[in-house]
Short mmCIF file of C-alpha atoms in Angstrom, two decimals:
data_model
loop_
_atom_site.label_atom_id
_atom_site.label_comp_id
_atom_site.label_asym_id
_atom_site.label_seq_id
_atom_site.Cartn_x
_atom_site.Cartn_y
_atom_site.Cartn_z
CA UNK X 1 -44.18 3.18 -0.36
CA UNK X 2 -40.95 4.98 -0.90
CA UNK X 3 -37.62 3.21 -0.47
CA UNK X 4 -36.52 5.62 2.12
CA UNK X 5 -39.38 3.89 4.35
CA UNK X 6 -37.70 0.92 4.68
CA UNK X 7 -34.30 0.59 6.62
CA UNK X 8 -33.19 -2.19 4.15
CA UNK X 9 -34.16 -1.32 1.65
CA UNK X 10 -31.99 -1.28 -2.08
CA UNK X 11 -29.68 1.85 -1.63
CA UNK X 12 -29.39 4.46 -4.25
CA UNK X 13 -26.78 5.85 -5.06
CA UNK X 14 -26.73 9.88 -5.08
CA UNK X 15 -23.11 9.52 -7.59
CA UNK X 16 -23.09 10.20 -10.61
CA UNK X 17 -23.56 6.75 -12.59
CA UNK X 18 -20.17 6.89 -14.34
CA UNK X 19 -18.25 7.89 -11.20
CA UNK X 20 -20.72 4.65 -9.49
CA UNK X 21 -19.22 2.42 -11.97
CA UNK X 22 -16.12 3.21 -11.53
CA UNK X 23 -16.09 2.12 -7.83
CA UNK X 24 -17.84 -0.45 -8.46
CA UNK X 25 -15.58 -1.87 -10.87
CA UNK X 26 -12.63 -1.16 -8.01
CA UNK X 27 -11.21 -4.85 -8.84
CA UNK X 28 -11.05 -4.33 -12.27
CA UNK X 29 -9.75 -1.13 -13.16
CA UNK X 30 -6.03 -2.52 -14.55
CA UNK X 31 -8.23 -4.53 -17.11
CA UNK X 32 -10.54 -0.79 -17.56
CA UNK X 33 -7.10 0.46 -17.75
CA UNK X 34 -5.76 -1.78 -20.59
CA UNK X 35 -9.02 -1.86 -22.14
CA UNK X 36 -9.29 2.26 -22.60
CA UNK X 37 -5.50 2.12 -23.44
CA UNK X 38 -6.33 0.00 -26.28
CA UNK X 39 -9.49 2.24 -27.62
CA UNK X 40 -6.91 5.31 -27.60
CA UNK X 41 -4.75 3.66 -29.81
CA UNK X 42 -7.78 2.35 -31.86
CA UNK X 43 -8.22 6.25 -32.36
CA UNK X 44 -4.75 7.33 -33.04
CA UNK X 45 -4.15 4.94 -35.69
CA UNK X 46 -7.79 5.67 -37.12
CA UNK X 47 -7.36 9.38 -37.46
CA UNK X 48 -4.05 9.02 -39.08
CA UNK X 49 -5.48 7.94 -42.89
CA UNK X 50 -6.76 11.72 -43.16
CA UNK X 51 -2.94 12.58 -42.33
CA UNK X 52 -1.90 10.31 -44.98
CA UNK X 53 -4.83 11.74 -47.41
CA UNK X 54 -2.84 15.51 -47.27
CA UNK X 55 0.22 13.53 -47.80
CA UNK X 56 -0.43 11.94 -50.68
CA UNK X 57 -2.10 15.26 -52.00
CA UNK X 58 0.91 16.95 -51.23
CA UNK X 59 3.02 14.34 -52.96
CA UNK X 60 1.08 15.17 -56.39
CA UNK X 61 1.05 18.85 -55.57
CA UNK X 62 4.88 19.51 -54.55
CA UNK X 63 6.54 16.67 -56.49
CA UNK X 64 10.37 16.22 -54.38
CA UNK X 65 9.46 19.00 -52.33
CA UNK X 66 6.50 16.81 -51.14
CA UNK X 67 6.53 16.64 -47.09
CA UNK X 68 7.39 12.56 -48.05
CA UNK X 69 9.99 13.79 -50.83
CA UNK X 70 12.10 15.88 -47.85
CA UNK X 71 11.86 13.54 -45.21
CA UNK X 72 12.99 10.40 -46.98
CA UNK X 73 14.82 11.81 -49.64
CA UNK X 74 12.80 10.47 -52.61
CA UNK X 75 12.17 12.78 -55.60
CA UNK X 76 10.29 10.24 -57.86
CA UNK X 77 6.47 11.10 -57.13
CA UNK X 78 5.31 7.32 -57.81
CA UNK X 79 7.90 6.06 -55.79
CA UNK X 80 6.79 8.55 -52.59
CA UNK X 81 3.02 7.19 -53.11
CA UNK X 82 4.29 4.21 -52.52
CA UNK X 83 5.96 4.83 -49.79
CA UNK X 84 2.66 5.58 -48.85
CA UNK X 85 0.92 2.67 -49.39
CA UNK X 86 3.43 0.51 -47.25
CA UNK X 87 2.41 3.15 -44.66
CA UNK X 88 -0.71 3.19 -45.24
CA UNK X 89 -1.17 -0.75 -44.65
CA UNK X 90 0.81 -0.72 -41.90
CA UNK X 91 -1.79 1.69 -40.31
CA UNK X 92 -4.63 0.03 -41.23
CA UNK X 93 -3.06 -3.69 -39.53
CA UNK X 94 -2.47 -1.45 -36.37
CA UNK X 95 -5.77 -0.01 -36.33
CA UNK X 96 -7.51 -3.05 -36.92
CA UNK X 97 -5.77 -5.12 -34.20
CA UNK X 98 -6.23 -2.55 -31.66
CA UNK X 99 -9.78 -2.61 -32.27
CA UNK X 100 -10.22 -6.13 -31.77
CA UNK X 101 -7.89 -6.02 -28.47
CA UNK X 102 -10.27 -2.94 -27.29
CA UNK X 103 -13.63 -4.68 -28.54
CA UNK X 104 -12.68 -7.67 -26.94
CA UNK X 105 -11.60 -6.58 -23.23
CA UNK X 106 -14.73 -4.50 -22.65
CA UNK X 107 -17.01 -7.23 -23.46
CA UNK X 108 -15.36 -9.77 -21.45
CA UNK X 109 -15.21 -6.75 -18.56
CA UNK X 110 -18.67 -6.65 -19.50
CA UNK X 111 -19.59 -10.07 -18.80
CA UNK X 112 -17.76 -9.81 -15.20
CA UNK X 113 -18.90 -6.72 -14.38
CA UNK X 114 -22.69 -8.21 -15.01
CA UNK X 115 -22.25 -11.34 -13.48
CA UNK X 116 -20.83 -9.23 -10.19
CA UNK X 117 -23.75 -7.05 -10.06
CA UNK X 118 -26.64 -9.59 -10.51
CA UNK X 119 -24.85 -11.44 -7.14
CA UNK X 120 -24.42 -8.37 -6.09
CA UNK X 121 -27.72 -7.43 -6.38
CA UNK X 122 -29.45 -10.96 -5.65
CA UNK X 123 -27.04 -11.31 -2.38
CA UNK X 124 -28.65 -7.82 -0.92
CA UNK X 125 -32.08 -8.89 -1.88
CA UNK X 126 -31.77 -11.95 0.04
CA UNK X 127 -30.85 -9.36 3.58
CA UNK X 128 -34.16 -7.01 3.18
CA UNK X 129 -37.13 -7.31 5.31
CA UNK X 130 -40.26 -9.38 4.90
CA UNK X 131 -41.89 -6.10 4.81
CA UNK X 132 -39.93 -4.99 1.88
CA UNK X 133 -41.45 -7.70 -0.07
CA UNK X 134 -44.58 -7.07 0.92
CA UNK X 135 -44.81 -3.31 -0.71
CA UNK X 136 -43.03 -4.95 -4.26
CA UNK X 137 -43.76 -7.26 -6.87
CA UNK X 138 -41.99 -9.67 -8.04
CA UNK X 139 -42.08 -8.01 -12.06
CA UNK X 140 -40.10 -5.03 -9.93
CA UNK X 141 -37.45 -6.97 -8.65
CA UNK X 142 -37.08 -9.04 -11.69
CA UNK X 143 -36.60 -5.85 -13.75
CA UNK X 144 -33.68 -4.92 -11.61
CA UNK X 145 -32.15 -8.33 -11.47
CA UNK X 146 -32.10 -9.40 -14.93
CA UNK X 147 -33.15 -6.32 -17.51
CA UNK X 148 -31.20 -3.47 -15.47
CA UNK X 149 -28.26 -5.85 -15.14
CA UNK X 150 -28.74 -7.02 -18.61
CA UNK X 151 -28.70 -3.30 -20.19
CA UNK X 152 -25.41 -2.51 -18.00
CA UNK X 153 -23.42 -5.46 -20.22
CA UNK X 154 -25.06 -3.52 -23.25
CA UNK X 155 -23.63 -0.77 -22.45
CA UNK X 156 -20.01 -1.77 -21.44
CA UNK X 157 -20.14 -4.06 -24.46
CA UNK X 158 -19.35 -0.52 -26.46
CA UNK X 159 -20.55 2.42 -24.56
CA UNK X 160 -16.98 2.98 -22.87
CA UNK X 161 -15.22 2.44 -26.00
CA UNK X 162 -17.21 4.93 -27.74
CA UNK X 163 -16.98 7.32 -25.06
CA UNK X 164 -13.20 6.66 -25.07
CA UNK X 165 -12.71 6.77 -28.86
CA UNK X 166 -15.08 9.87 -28.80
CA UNK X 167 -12.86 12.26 -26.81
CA UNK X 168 -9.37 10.74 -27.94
CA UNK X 169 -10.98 11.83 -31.39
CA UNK X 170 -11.76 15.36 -30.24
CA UNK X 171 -8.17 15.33 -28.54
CA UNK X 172 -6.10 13.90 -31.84
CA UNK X 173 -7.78 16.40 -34.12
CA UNK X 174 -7.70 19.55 -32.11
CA UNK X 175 -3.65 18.50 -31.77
CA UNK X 176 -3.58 18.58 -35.35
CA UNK X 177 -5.68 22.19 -35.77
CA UNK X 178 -3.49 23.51 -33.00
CA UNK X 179 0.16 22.77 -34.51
CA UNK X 180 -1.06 23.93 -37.89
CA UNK X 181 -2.90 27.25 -36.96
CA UNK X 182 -4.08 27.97 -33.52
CA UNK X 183 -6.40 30.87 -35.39
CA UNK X 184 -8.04 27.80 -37.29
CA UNK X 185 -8.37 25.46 -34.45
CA UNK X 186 -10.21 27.91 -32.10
CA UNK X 187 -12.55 28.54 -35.42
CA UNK X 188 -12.81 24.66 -35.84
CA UNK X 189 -13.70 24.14 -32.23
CA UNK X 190 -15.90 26.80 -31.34
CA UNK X 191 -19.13 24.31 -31.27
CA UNK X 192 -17.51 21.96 -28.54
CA UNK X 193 -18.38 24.03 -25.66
CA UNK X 194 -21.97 24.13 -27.29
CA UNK X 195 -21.79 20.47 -28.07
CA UNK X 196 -20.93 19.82 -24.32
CA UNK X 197 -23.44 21.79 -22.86
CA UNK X 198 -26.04 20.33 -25.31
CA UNK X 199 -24.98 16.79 -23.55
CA UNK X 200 -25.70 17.87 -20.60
CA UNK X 201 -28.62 19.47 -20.73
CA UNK X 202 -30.24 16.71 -22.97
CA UNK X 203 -28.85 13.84 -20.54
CA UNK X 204 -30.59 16.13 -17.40
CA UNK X 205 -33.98 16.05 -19.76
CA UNK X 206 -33.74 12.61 -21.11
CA UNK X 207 -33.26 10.69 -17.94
CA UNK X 208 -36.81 10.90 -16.82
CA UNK X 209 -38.07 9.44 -19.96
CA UNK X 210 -36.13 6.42 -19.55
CA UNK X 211 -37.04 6.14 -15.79
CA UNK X 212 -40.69 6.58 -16.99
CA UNK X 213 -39.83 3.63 -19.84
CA UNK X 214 -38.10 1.70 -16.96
CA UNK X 215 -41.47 1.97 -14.90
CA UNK X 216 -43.51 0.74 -17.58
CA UNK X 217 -41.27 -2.22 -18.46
CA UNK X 218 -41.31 -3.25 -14.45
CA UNK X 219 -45.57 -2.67 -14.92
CA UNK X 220 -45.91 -4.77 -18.12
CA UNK X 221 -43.89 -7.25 -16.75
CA UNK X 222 -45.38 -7.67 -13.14
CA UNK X 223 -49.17 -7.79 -15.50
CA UNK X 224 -47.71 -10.64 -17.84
CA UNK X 225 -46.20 -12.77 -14.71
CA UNK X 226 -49.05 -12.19 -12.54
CA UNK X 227 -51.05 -13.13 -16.33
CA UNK X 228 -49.57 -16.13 -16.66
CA UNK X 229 -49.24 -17.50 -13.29
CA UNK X 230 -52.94 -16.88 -12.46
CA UNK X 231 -53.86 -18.40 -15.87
CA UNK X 232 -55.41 -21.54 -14.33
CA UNK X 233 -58.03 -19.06 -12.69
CA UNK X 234 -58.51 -16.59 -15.45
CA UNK X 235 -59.74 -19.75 -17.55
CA UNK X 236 -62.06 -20.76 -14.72
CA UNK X 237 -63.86 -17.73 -14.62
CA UNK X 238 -64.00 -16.79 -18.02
CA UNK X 239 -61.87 -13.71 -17.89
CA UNK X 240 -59.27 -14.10 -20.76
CA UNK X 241 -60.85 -11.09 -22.88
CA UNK X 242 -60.32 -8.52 -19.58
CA UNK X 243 -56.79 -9.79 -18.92
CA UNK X 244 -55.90 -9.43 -22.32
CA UNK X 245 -57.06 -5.87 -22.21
CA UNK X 246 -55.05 -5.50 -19.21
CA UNK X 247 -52.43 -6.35 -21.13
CA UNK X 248 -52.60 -4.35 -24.12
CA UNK X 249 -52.85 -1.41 -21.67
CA UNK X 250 -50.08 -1.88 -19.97
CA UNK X 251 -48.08 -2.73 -23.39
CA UNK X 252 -49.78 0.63 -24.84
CA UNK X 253 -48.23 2.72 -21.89
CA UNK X 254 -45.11 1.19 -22.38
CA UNK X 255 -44.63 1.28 -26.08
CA UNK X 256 -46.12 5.37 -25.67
CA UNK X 257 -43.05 5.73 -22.67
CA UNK X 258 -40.65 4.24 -25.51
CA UNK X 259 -41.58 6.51 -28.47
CA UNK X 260 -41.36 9.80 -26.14
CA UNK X 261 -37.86 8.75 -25.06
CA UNK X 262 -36.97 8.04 -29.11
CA UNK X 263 -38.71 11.30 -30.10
CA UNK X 264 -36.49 12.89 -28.22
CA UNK X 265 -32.80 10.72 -27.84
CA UNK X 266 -33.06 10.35 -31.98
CA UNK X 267 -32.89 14.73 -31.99
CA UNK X 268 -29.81 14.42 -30.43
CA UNK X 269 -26.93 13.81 -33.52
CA UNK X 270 -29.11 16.25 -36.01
CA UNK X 271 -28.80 18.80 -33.97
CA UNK X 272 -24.86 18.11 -33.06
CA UNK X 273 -24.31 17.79 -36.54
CA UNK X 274 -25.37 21.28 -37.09
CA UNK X 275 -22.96 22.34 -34.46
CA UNK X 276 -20.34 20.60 -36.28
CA UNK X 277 -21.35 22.05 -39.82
CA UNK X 278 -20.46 25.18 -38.40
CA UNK X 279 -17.04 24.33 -37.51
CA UNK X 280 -16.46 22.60 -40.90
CA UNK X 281 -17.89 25.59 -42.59
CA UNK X 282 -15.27 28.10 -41.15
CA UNK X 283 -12.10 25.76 -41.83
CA UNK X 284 -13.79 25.25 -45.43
CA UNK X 285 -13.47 29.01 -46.04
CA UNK X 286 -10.88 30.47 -43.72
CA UNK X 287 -8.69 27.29 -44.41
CA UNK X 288 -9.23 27.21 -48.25
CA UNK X 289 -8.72 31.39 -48.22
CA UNK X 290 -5.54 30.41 -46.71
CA UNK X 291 -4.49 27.81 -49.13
CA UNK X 292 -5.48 29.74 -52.14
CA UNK X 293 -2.98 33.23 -50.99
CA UNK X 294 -0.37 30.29 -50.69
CA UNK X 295 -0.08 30.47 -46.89
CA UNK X 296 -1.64 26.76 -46.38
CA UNK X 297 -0.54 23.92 -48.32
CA UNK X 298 -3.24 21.99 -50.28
CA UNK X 299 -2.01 19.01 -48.60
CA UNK X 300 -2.32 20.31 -45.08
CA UNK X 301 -5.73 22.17 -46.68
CA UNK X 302 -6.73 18.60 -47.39
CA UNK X 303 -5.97 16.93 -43.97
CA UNK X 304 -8.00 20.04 -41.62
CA UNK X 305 -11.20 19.81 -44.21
CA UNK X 306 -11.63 15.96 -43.56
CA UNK X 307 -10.29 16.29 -40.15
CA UNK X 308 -13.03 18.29 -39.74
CA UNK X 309 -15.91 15.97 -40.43
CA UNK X 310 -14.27 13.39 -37.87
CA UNK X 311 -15.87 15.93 -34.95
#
């Protein structure tokens, strides 16, 4: 019977589930704040070693006329590279400390945010109908309880960061493309559109092979507790062999559910990372054509090409 059948029963929501999240994590959004202020500057101080990379190219390229050389004054070459090193460490410290801040709030949010939807959860269980109960098994319920709630810590654990980390990334290095040639960073970026509209389109197709993997998780779970609590019986009538085929149906159509949903979720980052060749491929040539008539420094050259990969 259909959820909609039953006045109480567990609400979906029709929100997106990021824009869900967010409301329901109302209480909590200072620490979401501080948390995705800490993965931005996880970012800023990662991208900058390609920055430092041109630098130190230009440093061996221009000598005192080095980018370093003009801006502190220093005309001995060894003496600007290490100039760069002291930079270059203090970078890395930043980098790795913001890291650990940003790891370390979303997993703790994690854990709250898990904790608040189980009870959540449990607490609106505990107001549905007899009848509700009736129409579900227990394997259901337990699926949303614990596994659900369970693979929403998983993904808060790293899946914000990521997401964070993933667009200050986009933002950092297009700033970079932009101030050095606007011509090179709409050649450079020309995939993102693409790449975005790839998302979406695979998200729209690959959400109803992980509500089919969801279903068969709830089944195989509902057989093994219904299994195992009826064992006493299955003994007394001799019927181990059928349950156990049961069972390794059940665990068939849920390991088949699983390898259509990781057929098609492990095309994904091939087929971004052809997108992305693209845009490496025109800053390789257009960028390098430039550097090579003189009009691009090598050490700027250097910075765009491994920018580049970063997308």
């Amino acid at each position: 019977m259909d959820d909609a059948a039953h006045p109480h029963a567990i609400p979906r929501s029709t929100r997106p589930p990021l824009r869900e999240l967010w409301r329901f994590a109302g209480p909590h959004r200072a620490r979401v704040i501080g948390a995705g202020a800490a993965s931005v500057a996880n970012k800023a101080f990662d991208v900058m070693p390609e920055l430092l990379i041109g630098a130190a190219v230009d440093v061996v390229a221009q000598g005192e006329d080095s980018f370093i050389g003009t801006t502190f004054g220093i005309a001995d070459r060894f003496t600007q590279l290490s100039v760069l090193v002291a930079i270059t460490i203090v970078i890395w410290v930043f980098e790795s400390v913001f890291e650990y801040v940003a790891i370390v709030q979303w997993r703790n949010l994690a854990q709250t945010l898990e904790h608040e939807a189980r009870m959540d959860c449990y607490r609106h269980v505990q107001t549905l109908e007899m009848a509700y109960f009736e129409d579900r098994t227990s394997g259901g319920l337990m699926t949303v309880l614990n596994e659900d709630v369970n693979q929403l810590e998983r993904f808060l654990d790293f899946g914000p960061h990521r997401l964070i980390i993933t667009i200050a990334n986009v933002v950092f290095v297009g700033g970079v493309f932009l101030v050095v040639s606007p011509s090179l960073f709409l050649l450079a970026f020309s995939p993102i559109p693409a790449i975005v509209v790839a998302s979406l389109w695979y998200q729209t197709r690959l959400e109803p092979r992980y509500a089919r993997v969801r279903a068969a998780g709830g089944t195989i779970g509902d057989t093994l507790t219904n299994a195992i609590g009826g064992m006493v019986t299955i003994k007394a009538f001799g019927g181990e062999e059928r349950e156990a085929a049961r069972v390794g149906a059940d665990s068939e159509a849920y390991r088949d559910a699983n390898r259509a949903a990781i057929r098609f979720s492990t095309a994904f980052n091939p087929i971004i990372r052809m997108a992305i060749m693209a845009g490496f491929v025109m800053t390789l040539l257009v960028a390098g054509r430039a550097a090579l008539r003189g009009d691009l420094a090598l050490g700027v050259f250097t910075t765009l090409v491994y920018m580049t990969q970063r997308l």
